[in-house]
Structures are given as C-alpha cells and as structure tokens.
XYZ file of C-alpha atoms in Angstrom:
648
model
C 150.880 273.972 72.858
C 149.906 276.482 75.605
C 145.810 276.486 75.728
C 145.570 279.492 77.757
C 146.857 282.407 74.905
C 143.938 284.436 75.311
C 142.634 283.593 71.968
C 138.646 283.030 71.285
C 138.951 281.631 67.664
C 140.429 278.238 69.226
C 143.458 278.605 66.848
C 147.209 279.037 68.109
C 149.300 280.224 65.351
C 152.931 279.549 65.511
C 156.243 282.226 65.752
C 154.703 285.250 64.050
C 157.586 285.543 61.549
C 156.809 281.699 60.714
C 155.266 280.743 57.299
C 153.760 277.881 58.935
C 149.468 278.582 58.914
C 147.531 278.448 61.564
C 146.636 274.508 63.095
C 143.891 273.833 65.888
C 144.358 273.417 69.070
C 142.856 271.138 72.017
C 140.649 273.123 74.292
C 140.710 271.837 77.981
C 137.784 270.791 79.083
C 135.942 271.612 81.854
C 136.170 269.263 85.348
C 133.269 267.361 84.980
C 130.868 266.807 87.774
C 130.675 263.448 88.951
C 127.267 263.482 89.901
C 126.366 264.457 86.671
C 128.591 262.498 84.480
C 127.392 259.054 86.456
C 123.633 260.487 85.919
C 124.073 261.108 82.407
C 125.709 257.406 82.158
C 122.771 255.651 84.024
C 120.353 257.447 81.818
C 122.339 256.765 78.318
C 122.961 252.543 79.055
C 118.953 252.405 81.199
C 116.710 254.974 80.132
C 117.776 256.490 76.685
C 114.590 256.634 75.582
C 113.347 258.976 78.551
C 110.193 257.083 79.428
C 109.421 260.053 81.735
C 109.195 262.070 79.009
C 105.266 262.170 78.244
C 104.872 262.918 82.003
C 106.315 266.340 81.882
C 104.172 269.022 81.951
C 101.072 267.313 82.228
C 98.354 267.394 85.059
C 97.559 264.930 87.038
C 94.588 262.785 85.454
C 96.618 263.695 82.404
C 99.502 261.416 83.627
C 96.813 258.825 85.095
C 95.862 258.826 81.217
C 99.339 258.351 79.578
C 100.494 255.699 82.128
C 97.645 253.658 81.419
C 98.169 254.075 77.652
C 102.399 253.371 78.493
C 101.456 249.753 80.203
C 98.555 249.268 78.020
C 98.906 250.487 74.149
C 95.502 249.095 72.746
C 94.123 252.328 75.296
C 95.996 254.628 72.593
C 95.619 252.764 68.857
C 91.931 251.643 69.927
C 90.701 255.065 69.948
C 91.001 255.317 66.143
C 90.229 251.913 65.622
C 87.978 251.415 62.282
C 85.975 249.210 61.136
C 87.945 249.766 57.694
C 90.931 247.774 59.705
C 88.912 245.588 61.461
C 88.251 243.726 58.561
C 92.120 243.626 57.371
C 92.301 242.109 61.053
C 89.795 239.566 60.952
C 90.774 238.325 57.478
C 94.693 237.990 59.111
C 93.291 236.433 62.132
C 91.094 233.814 60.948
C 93.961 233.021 58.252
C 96.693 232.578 60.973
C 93.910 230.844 63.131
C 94.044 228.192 60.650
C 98.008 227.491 60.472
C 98.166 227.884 64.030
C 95.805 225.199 65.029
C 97.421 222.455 63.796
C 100.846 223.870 64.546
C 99.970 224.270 68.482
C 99.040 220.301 68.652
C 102.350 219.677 66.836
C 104.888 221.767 69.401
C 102.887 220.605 72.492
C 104.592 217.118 71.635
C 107.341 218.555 70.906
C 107.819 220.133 74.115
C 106.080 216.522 75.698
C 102.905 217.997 76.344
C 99.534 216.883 75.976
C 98.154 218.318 72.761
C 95.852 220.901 74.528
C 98.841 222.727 76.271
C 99.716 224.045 72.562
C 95.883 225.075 71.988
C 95.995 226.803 75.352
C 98.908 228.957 74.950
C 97.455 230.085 71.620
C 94.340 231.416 73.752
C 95.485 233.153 76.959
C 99.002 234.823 75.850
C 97.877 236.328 72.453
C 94.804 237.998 74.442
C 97.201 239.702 77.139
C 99.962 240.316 74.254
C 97.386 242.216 72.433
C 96.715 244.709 75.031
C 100.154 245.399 76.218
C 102.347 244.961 72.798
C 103.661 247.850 70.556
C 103.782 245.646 67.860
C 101.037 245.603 65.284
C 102.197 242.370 62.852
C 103.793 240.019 65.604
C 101.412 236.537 66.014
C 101.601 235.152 69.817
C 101.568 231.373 70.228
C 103.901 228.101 70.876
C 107.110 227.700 68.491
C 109.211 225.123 67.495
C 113.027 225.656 68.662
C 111.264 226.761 71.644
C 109.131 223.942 72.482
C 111.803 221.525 71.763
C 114.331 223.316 73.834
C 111.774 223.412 76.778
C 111.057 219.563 76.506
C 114.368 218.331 76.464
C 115.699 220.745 78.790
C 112.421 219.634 81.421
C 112.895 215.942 80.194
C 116.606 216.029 81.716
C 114.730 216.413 84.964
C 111.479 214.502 84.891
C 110.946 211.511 82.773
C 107.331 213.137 80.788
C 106.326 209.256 80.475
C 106.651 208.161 84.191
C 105.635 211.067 86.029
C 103.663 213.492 83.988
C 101.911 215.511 86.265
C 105.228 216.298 87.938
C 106.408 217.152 84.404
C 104.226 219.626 83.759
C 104.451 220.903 86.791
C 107.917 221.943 85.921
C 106.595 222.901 82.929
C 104.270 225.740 83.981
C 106.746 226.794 86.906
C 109.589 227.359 84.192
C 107.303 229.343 82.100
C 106.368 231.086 85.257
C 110.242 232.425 85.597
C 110.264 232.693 81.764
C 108.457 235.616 82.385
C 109.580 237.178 85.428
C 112.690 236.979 83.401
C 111.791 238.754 80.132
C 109.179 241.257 82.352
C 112.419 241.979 84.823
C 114.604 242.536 81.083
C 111.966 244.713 80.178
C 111.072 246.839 83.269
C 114.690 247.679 84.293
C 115.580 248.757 81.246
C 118.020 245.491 80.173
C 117.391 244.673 77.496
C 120.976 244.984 75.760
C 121.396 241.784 77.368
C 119.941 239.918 74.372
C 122.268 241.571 72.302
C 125.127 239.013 73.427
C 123.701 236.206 71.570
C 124.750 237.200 68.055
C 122.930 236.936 65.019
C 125.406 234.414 63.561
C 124.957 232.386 66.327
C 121.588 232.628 66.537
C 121.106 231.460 62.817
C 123.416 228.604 63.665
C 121.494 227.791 66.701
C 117.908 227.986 64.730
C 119.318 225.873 61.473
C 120.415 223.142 64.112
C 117.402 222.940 65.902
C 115.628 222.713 62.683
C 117.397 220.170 61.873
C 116.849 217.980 65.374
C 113.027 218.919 65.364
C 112.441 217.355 61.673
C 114.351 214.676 62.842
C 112.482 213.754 66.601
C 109.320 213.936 63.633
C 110.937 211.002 61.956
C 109.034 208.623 65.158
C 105.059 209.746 63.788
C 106.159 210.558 59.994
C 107.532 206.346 60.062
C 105.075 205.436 62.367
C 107.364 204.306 64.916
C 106.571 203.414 68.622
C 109.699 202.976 70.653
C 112.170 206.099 69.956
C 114.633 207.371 72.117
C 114.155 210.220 74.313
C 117.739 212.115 72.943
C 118.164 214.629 70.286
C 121.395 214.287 68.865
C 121.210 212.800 65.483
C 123.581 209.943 66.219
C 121.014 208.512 68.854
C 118.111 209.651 66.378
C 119.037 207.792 63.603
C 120.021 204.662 65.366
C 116.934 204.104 66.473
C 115.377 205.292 63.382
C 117.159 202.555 61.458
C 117.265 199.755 64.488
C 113.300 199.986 64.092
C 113.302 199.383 60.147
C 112.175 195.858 59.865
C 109.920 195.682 62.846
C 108.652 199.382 63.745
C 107.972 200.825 60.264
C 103.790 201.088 59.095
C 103.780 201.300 55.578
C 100.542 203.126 56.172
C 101.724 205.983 58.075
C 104.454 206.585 55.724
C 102.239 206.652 52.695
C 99.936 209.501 54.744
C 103.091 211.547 55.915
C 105.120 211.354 53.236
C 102.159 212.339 50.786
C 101.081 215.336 52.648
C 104.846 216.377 53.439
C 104.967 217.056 49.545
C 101.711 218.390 49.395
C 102.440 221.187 52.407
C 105.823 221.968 50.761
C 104.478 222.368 46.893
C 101.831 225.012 49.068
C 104.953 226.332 50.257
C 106.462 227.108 47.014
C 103.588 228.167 45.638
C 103.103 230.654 48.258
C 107.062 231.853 47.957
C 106.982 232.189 44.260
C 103.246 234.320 44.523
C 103.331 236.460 47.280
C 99.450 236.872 46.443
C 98.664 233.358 46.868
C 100.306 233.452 50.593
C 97.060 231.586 51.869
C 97.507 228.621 49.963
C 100.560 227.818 52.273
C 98.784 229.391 55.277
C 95.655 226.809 54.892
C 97.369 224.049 53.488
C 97.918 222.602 57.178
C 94.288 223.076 58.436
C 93.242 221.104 54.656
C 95.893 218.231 55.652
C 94.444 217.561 58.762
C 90.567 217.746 57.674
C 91.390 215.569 54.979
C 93.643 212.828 56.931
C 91.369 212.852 59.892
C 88.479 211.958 57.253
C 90.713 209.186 55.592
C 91.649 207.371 58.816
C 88.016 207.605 60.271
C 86.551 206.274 57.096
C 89.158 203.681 56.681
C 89.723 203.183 60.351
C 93.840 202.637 59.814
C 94.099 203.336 63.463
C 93.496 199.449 63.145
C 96.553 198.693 61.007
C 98.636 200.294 63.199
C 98.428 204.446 62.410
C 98.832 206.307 65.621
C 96.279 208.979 66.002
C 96.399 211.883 68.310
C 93.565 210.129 69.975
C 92.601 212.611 72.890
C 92.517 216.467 73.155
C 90.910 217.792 76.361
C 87.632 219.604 75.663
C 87.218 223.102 77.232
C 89.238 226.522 78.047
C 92.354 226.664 80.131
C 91.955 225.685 83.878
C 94.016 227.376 86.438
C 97.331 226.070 87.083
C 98.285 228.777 89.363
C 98.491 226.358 92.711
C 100.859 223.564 90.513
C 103.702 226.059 90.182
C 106.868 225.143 91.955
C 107.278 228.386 94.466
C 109.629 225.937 97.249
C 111.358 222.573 97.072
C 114.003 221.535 94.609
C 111.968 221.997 91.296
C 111.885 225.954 92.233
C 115.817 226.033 91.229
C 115.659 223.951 88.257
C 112.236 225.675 86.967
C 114.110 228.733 87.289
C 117.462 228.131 85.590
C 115.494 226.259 82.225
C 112.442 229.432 82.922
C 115.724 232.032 82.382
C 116.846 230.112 79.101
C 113.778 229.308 77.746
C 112.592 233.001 78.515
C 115.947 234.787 76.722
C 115.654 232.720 73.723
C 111.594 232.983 73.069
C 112.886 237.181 73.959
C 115.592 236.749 71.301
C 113.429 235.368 68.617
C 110.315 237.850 69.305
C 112.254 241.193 69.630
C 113.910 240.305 65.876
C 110.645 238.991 64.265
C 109.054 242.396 65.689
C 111.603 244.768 64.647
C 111.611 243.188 61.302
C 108.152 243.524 60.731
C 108.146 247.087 62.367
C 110.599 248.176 59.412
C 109.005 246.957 56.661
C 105.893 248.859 57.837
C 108.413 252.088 59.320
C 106.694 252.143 62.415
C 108.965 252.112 65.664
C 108.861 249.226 68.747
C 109.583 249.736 71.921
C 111.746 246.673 72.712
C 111.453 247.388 76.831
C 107.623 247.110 76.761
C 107.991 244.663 74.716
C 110.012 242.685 77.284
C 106.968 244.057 79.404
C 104.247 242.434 77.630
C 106.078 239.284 76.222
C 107.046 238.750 80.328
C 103.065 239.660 81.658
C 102.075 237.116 79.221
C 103.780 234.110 80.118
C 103.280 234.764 83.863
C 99.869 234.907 82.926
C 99.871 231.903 80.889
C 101.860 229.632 83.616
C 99.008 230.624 85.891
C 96.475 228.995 83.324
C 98.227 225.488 81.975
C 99.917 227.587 79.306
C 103.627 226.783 78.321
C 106.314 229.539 76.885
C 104.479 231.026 74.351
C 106.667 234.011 72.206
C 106.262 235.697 68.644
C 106.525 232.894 65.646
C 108.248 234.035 62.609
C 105.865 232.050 60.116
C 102.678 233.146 61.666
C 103.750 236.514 61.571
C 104.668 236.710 57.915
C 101.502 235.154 57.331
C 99.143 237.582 59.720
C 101.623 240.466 57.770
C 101.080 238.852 54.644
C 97.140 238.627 55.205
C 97.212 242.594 55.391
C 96.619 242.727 59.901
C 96.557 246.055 60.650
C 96.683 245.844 64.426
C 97.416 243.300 67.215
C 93.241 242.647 67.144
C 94.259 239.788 64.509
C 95.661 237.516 67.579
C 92.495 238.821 69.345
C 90.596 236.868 66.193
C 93.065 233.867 66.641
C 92.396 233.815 69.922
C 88.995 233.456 69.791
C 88.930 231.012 66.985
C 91.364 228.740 69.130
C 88.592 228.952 71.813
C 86.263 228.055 69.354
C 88.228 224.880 68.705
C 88.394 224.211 72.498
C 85.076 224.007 73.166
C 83.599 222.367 69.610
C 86.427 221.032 67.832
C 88.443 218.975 69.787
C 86.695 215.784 70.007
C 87.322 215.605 65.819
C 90.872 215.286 66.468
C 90.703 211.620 67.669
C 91.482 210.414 64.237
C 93.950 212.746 63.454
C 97.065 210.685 62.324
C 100.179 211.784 64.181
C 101.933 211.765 60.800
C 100.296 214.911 59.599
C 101.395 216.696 62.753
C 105.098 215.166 61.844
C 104.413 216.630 58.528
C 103.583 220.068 59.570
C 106.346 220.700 62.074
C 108.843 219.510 58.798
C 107.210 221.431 56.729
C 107.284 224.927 59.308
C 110.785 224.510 60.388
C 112.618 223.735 56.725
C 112.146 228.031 56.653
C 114.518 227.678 59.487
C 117.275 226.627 57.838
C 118.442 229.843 56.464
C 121.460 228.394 53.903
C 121.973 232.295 52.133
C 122.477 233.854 55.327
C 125.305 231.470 56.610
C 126.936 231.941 53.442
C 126.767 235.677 53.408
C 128.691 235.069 56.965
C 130.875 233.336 56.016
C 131.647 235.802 53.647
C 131.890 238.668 55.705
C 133.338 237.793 59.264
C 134.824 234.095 59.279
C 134.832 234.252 63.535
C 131.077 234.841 63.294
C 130.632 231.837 60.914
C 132.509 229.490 63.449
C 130.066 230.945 65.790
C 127.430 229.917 63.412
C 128.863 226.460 62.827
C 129.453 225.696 66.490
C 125.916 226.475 67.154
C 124.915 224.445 64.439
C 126.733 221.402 65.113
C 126.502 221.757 68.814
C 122.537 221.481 68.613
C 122.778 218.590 66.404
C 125.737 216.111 67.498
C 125.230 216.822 71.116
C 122.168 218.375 72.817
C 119.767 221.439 71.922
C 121.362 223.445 75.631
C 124.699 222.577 74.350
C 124.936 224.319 71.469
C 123.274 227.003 72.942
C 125.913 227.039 75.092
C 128.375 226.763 72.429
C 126.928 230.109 70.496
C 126.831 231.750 73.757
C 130.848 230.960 74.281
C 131.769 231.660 70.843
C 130.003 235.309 70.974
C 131.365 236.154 74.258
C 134.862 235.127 73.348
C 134.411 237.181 69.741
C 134.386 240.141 72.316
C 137.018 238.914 74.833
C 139.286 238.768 71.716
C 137.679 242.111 70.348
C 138.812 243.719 73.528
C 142.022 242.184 74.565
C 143.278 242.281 71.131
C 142.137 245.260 69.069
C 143.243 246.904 66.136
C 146.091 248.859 65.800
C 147.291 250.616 62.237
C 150.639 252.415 60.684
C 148.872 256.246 58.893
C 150.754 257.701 56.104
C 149.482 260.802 54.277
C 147.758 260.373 51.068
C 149.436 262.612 48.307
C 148.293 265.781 47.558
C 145.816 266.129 50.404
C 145.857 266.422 54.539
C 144.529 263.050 54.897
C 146.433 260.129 57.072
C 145.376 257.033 56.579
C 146.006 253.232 57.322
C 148.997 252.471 54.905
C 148.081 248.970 54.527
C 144.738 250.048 52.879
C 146.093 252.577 50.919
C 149.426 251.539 49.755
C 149.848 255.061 47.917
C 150.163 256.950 51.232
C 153.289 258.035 52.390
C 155.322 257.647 55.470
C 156.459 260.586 57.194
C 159.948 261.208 57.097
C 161.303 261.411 61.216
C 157.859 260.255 62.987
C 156.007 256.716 63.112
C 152.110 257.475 63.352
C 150.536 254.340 65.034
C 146.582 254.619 65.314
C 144.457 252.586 68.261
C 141.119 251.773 67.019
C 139.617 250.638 70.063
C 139.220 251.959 74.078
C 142.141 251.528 76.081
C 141.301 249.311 78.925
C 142.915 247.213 81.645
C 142.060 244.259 79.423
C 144.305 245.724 76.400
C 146.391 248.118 77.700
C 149.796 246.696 77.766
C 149.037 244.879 74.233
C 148.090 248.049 72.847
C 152.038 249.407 74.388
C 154.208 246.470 73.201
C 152.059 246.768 69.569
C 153.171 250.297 69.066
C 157.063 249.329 70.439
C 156.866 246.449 68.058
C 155.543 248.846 65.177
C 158.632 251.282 66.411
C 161.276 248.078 66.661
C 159.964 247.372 63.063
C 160.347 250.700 61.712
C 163.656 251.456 63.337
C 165.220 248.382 62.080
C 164.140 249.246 58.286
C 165.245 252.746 58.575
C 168.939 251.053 59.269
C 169.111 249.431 56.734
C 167.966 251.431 54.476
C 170.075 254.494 56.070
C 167.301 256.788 56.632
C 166.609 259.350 59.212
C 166.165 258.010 62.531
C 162.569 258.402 64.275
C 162.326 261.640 66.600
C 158.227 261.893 66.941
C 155.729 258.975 67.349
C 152.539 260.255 66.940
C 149.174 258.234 68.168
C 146.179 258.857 66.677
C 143.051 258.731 69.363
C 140.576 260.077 67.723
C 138.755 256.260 67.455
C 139.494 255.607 71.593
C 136.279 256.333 73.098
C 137.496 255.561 76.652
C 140.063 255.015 78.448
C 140.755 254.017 82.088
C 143.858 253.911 84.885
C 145.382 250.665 83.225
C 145.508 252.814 79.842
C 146.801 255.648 81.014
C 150.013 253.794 83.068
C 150.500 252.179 79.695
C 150.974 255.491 77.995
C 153.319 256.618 80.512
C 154.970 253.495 80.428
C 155.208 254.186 76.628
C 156.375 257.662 77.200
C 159.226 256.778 79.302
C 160.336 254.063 77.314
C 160.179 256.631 73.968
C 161.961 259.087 76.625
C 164.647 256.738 77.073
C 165.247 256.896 72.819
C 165.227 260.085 72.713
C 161.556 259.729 71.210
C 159.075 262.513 71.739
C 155.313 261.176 71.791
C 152.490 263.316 70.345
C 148.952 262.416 70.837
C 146.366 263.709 68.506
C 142.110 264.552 68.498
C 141.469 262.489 72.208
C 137.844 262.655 72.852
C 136.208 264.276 75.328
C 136.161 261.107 78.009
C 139.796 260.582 77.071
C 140.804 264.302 77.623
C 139.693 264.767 80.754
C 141.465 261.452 82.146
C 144.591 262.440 79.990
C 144.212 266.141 81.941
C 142.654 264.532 85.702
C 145.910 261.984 85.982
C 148.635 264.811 85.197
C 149.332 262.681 81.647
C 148.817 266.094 79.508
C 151.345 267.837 81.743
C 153.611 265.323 81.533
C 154.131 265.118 78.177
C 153.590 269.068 77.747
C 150.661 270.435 76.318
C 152.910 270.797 73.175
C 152.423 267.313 72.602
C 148.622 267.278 72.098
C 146.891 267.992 68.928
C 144.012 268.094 67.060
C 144.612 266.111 64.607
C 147.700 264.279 62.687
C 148.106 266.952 60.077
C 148.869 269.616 62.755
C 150.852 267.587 64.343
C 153.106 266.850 61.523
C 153.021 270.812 60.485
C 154.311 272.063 63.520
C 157.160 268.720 63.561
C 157.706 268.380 59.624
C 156.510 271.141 58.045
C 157.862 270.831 54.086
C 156.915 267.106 54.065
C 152.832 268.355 54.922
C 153.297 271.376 52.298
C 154.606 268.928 49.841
C-alpha cells in the first residue's frame, strides 16, 4: 500500500472499478528526534508526575513557598487546620497511643533490643513522619515482620547476648542505610523498584513470618529460659518440647494463655462491630495494667515468671557517634540497612495507598520514600531502630476517625509521656503478656482468603506465595525473602522469554478477529494463517516468538493436507499488542520473512504501534516487505487478500 497518494482522509481505496470499500491505511510517521524521544522516556519512567510543575509561572518567594510546602506538607494542610479535626486527631492518637505502647516493648525483643529501643522509635520517627508525609491515616512506629527480620538478620553477625553494645551498634548503623535507602528510592524518582516484590509473594512472605514470630513468643508465653537463637520451626519446636519437663512455669502459662484469649475475644469483638474498634485497640494497654498488678501483688516473679524487669527512664539519647561509618560493620550494616529498608518501604507504601483509597485522597509514593527515608536517618541518629507504617495501628488511628498525621503527633507525645513517668511500672510486667500481644497482632497477618483467591487466579503467583511462605518458616526469615524475590523475578524472565502467542479467526457476521481458542465459533480464513504476538519483541524472545509462528504454520500446513484444503499464501501477524520492539526482533521478522519467502508465503503485518513503526520504517523492514504488506488492522488485510470470505 503506497502511503504517499496524495490523499488527506488517510484512506486508500482500491482499483476504482473494484467493489471492494475503502480500508485504512498506515500513515508513516515522522523521524523522531532522539533528543526528544530519550527526554520524553526519562521523564515518563522518573518524573511522570512533573514535580516541577507548581514551579512554573510563579515568582520567586512564590517558589521559596511551594518548595517548602513540597518537602514539608504539614506547611500546606496546617493552614486549615481546625480545631473541629483536632479533636478527631487526639481521640485517634491517644487510642493508638495505647496499642502501641505495649506493642513497641514487644518488637524491641523481637528485634533483640532492650525494651526502650521500641518506645523510642515510637517518639522520634512519627514526629518527623508527620511533617514530611502525604499520608493522613498511616501510624509510624516499630513492626513485627520487620523487627524480627532485623534481629535475626543482625544476630547472624553479632551474638545480642555476648556483645550487646556492638549489637546495637549494628543496629542503629543498618537503620541508618535503611534510610538513605528508601530517601535515595524516593528522591530519584525509583520507586518502581518495590514493585518487583509481588503481592503474592509478599502475602506469602508476611503469613510466614507470622507464623515464626508467634512461634519465637512460644519462649515468654511457656515461660521458658534457654531457647535457641534460630527461627525455623524445626529448631523452634525442638527446643520448645526438649524444655517440657524442666523449663515449663505453670504460672506463666496460666497468665499468657489467659490473656491470649482475652486479646483475641477483643479482637473479634472489634471485627464483628466496627463501632466497638477500641475494645481491641485497648485491650493490650488493660492486659498489661492488669498483669503487672497481679505479679506485683502476688510477687510470681518469685516462682519463676520472667518480668520485663528494666525499661530505661528518659527520652532518646543521641546515637549519632555509635553508627558504623568505616570498618567491617559499615558493609554488613549496609547490605541488612538495604533489606530491612525495602521491606519496611514495601509494607508502608501499600498500607498508605490503601488507606488513601478508602478516603479518595491521592499519595505521593516518592515523598513518601522521602519522609519514610528522613525518618529513619533521623531515628538511627537518636537510638531508634527501623521504624515504618504498621498495618494494625493504622486501621485503628483510621478506625478512631484521625483526620490528619497530628494523631502520631498525639502518640508521640503520649510515648514521651511514658518515657519519662511510666517506665519504672513496667518492672513487673510479665514477659508473657508481651508474648501474648505480639500473637495476638500478627494472627491478622496470616491472610488465608487472599492466598486462596491466588491460587485461584494465577497458580505461578501462588507458588510464589508458597515459596515465600515455607521459605520463612523451614529455613530462615532472609531466605524466604529471597525465595519470593526469585520466584517474582523469574515470573517475568518467563513472562518475557516466553510470551503469548494466539491463532485469530473472524467471528461470524462481524469484522472482529479473535483468538480461536477463546472463541471456538470464529472462523479460519481460507488461504492465510493469522498468528497474533501479545507481548514486545525483544532479544530475550525474539527467535521463540519466530519458531512459534513456523510451528503454528507447520501445524496448519500439515492439517490443510490432509484435509485437502487450499494451501496457505498470506500469514498475517497481528501487532497491534507489541508495544516495542528492538534489533533482535526485527532480524527475527526478516528471518521469518525469508523463510515464508522461501514457501512462497507472503507476510502481512497489521496496526504496529507507533514505537514499532518507526523501527519497522528506520531498519528498511517496511520496504522490504513492500508497503503493501502493512495494514491497519486484520480486517483490511484480509479484504484486500480474501475479499468474499470478509463480505461473507
């Protein structure tokens, strides 16, 4: 088909004393402009969003103003701050204050930390989150699958019992590159990156930690002092049952197990009521009041209940000068920092986006990065650990009715509160209400419907899913980490190398080709094979994507024989679903070509994109195959080649 006819209606009829209508022709694109085309790229994958957009056209204190309110959002909500939301805020604040408390002293051992370290990083990062976060329902503090991933992962370095000032050490300089890692995300523009840990493997990865954080609870919830220092549930449960007739206090049990039941009935109460969602939000702060009070009047810390015993009194002290900046720790703090950092990313960007459409407001996710990264830095620089968004606290501070980020303002200063007046009352705290708590908080993180509705839909995802799963608990928390990470990546490998290819036939009594596999009604075209490629044709799938369409024209041929049909003159391939498509691709269509050449086969190509028609055009493709051979779509295609079987 000859584009340059001098026509404007982009239409090219056929021979004038033809019946045959007009069909559409390509139009040849301009040559594109590299320096545009790679600007307009860069922009697209980096700045889509045009941050430099409020800047235009604005004077200079103007952009002084808006750059400010860009790094610092509270500058732009706080003006219209009311006293009318205040009070939703301080009712959300003081209500998450209380489930938080007792949480924080519970994930601090989790990640082998004194219990103050989980106090602390529910002080310092929710006060710098507040100021820099676009999020208005997101509550800032320690979290479970985090903690425990950052204690074993720092454990496999420095024994916490032997050498803990070392330990945390580590501990602050990891969340120190924690947040140069999710700030760096956030400021160039990477965010994507997060993207590659898929949501089935992420709810694989959570259910599994779950499972190996209620487990490490069984040591205070039995009252047991000698437990081993691995996670898999193999080494958990052997010393859980080698300590049954000499580690066991029948004491301890009676307290955990009793308020265990108690915090889940307040859970289920809460679930089934949504009104009543501060029965399960309070319910922790109760269990500790009351078992504190028990032990002290009792004193059971003489029969053998462990207490948490000692919580430092006062704010956060610096810990800027005990970060690892040189030596060997520097490399390790930064490789568990990066992993830590992506997953505490990973689980705040989805808790904040959820919350963010329930209320159809929009997040940024980059200065989200931005704030989630300032606040860890922040927080290793004052004896805080990894602190990130925690999907209980936030229902609950959504739940409560926040309306802005001021509620972790109130949390924050109700956790200083506790600092400075509180902490001494914890002496008689029994560790096996903190066991009970952690159970009780992470159960919500087995998420049983959604792996089924995986499994359902995508079977490769739910092996991602299972791997996870399985990895976390049989081998190590990193492990299956690594295992999700694998399984996703190589869901895309085999995505890419391997896509989707499909025979079209024309659905009767319309114009419309479609996958004959779906639609078993539509009908092969007498003479031609249509083959379409449903993915971009890259290096990586290029000569699958050839010997799929010979095979699909080896297959054909071979049925046409024996049924005595017509031969196949025309093979037609659809690209209107190739986005892209690079050198590799196009020496596979010529490839193609020659081989179909060699048969006595013409090929047609119909509706190639934009991207795709200017390679086609740029590597002399279109002219050799003649411009004859291009077309906008399958139905004009098979009008020009088999006219009466498109008008019947």
């Amino acid at each position: 088909m000859e584009p340059g006819n001098g026509r404007d209606s982009g239409e090219l009829r056929g021979d004038v004393h033809s019946e045959i209508p007009y069909v559409h022709r390509i139009g040849v694109p301009p040559k594109p402009n590299l320096r545009k085309e790679f600007k307009a790229g860069v922009k697209e994958t980096f700045f889509s969003d045009d941050p430099l957009r409020p800047f235009k056209n604005q004077t200079g204190w103007k952009k002084v103003v808006i750059g400010l309110q860009t790094v610092f959002p509270i500058l732009d909500w706080g003006r219209k701050y009311s006293f009318g939301k205040f009070k939703g805020d301080l009712i959300a604040g003081l209500t998450i204050a209380s489930l938080c408390i007792p949480q924080d002293i519970g994930y601090a051992k989790l990640a082998h930390m004194d219990a103050q370290y989980g106090l602390y990083s529910s002080f310092v990062p929710p006060l710098i989150y507040a100021c820099m976060g676009s999020s208005r329902d997101i509550a800032i503090g320690p979290v479970a699958v985090v903690s425990l991933l950052l204690g074993t992962m720092l454990q496999n370095e420095i024994d916490y019992k032997s050498n803990p000032a070392m330990f945390r050490r580590l501990a602050f300089t990891a969340t120190f590159f924690a947040g140069i890692t999710q700030f760096s995300l956030g400021f160039f523009r990477l965010g994507f990156l997060i993207d590659f840990l898929s949501h089935a493997a992420v709810v694989g990865f959570m259910a599994g930690a779950a499972i190996t954080i209620a487990l490490q609870q069984l040591k205070g919830l039995l009252g047991i002092k000698h437990f081993t220092t691995k996670t898999d549930i193999v080494s958990v449960m052997r010393s859980v049952w080698g300590s049954v007739h000499h580690g066991w206090n029948w004491q301890t049990i009676l307290i955990g197990v009793s308020f265990l039941a108690f915090l889940l009935l307040a859970k289920y109460i809460g679930k089934k009521n949504k009104k009543l969602f501060w029965v399960p939000a309070v319910a922790p702060l109760i269990s500790v009041f009351i078992s504190t009070l028990c032990v002290y009047l009792t004193h059971a810390e003489k029969q053998g209940v462990q207490t948490v015993w000692h919580i430092e009194k006062g704010i956060n002290p610096p810990s800027a000068n005990q970060i690892f900046f040189s030596g060997e720790y520097l490399g390790k703090g930064f490789k568990i920092g990066m992993v830590a950092g992506m997953i505490a990313l990973t689980e705040a960007i989805a808790i904040g986006r959820t919350f963010a459409t329930m209320k159809d407001y929009q997040i940024d996710g980059n200065k989200e990065m931005v704030a989630l990264g300032t606040m860890n830095i922040v927080g290793s620089m004052t004896s805080c650990y990894v602190s990130t968004g925690s999907f209980s606290r936030s229902a609950v501070n959504y739940m409560a009715g926040c309306n802005t980020a001021v509620s972790n303002i109130v949390m924050s200063g109700v956790v200083l509160l506790t600092l400075e007046l509180i902490t001494p009352l914890f002496k008689h705290t029994p560790n096996a209400i903190i066991a009970s708590i952690i159970i009780s908080a992470v159960v919500s993180l087995i998420d049983v419907e959604a792996m089924a509705l995986i499994w359902k839909i995508d079977k490769f995802d739910f092996l991602a899913c299972i791997g996870a799963f399985f990895g976390v608990v049989f081998i190590s928390v990193e492990m299956g980490l690594l295992i999700a990470v694998s399984i996703s990546f190589a869901k895309i490998l085999l995505q890419v190398t391997r896509p989707r290819t499909a025979l079209l036939g024309k659905l009767p009594r319309t114009s419309v080709y479609r996958n004959i596999q779906q639609y078993p009604e539509a009908l092969k075209v007498p003479g031609m094979l249509i083959v379409r490629v449903d993915s971009a044709i890259y290096f990586s799938n290029s000569n699958y994507i050839k010997e799929r369409i010979l095979r699909w024209l080896t297959d054909e041929e071979q049925i046409l024989e024996e049924t005595k049909q017509p031969r196949i003159a025309f093979l037609v391939v659809d690209l209107s679903p190739v986005t892209d498509i690079d050198t590799s691709g196009i020496h596979a269509l010529e490839e193609l070509h020659k081989s179909l050449d060699k048969k006595s086969i013409k090929l047609i190509v119909t509706n190639p994109g934009q991207a795709v028609l200017d390679k086609l055009h740029s590597s002399g493709f279109a002219s050799l195959i003649g411009q004859d051979s291009i077309f906008l779509t399958v139905s004009d295609a098979v009008l020009i080649h088999a006219p009466k079987f498109e008008q019947a």
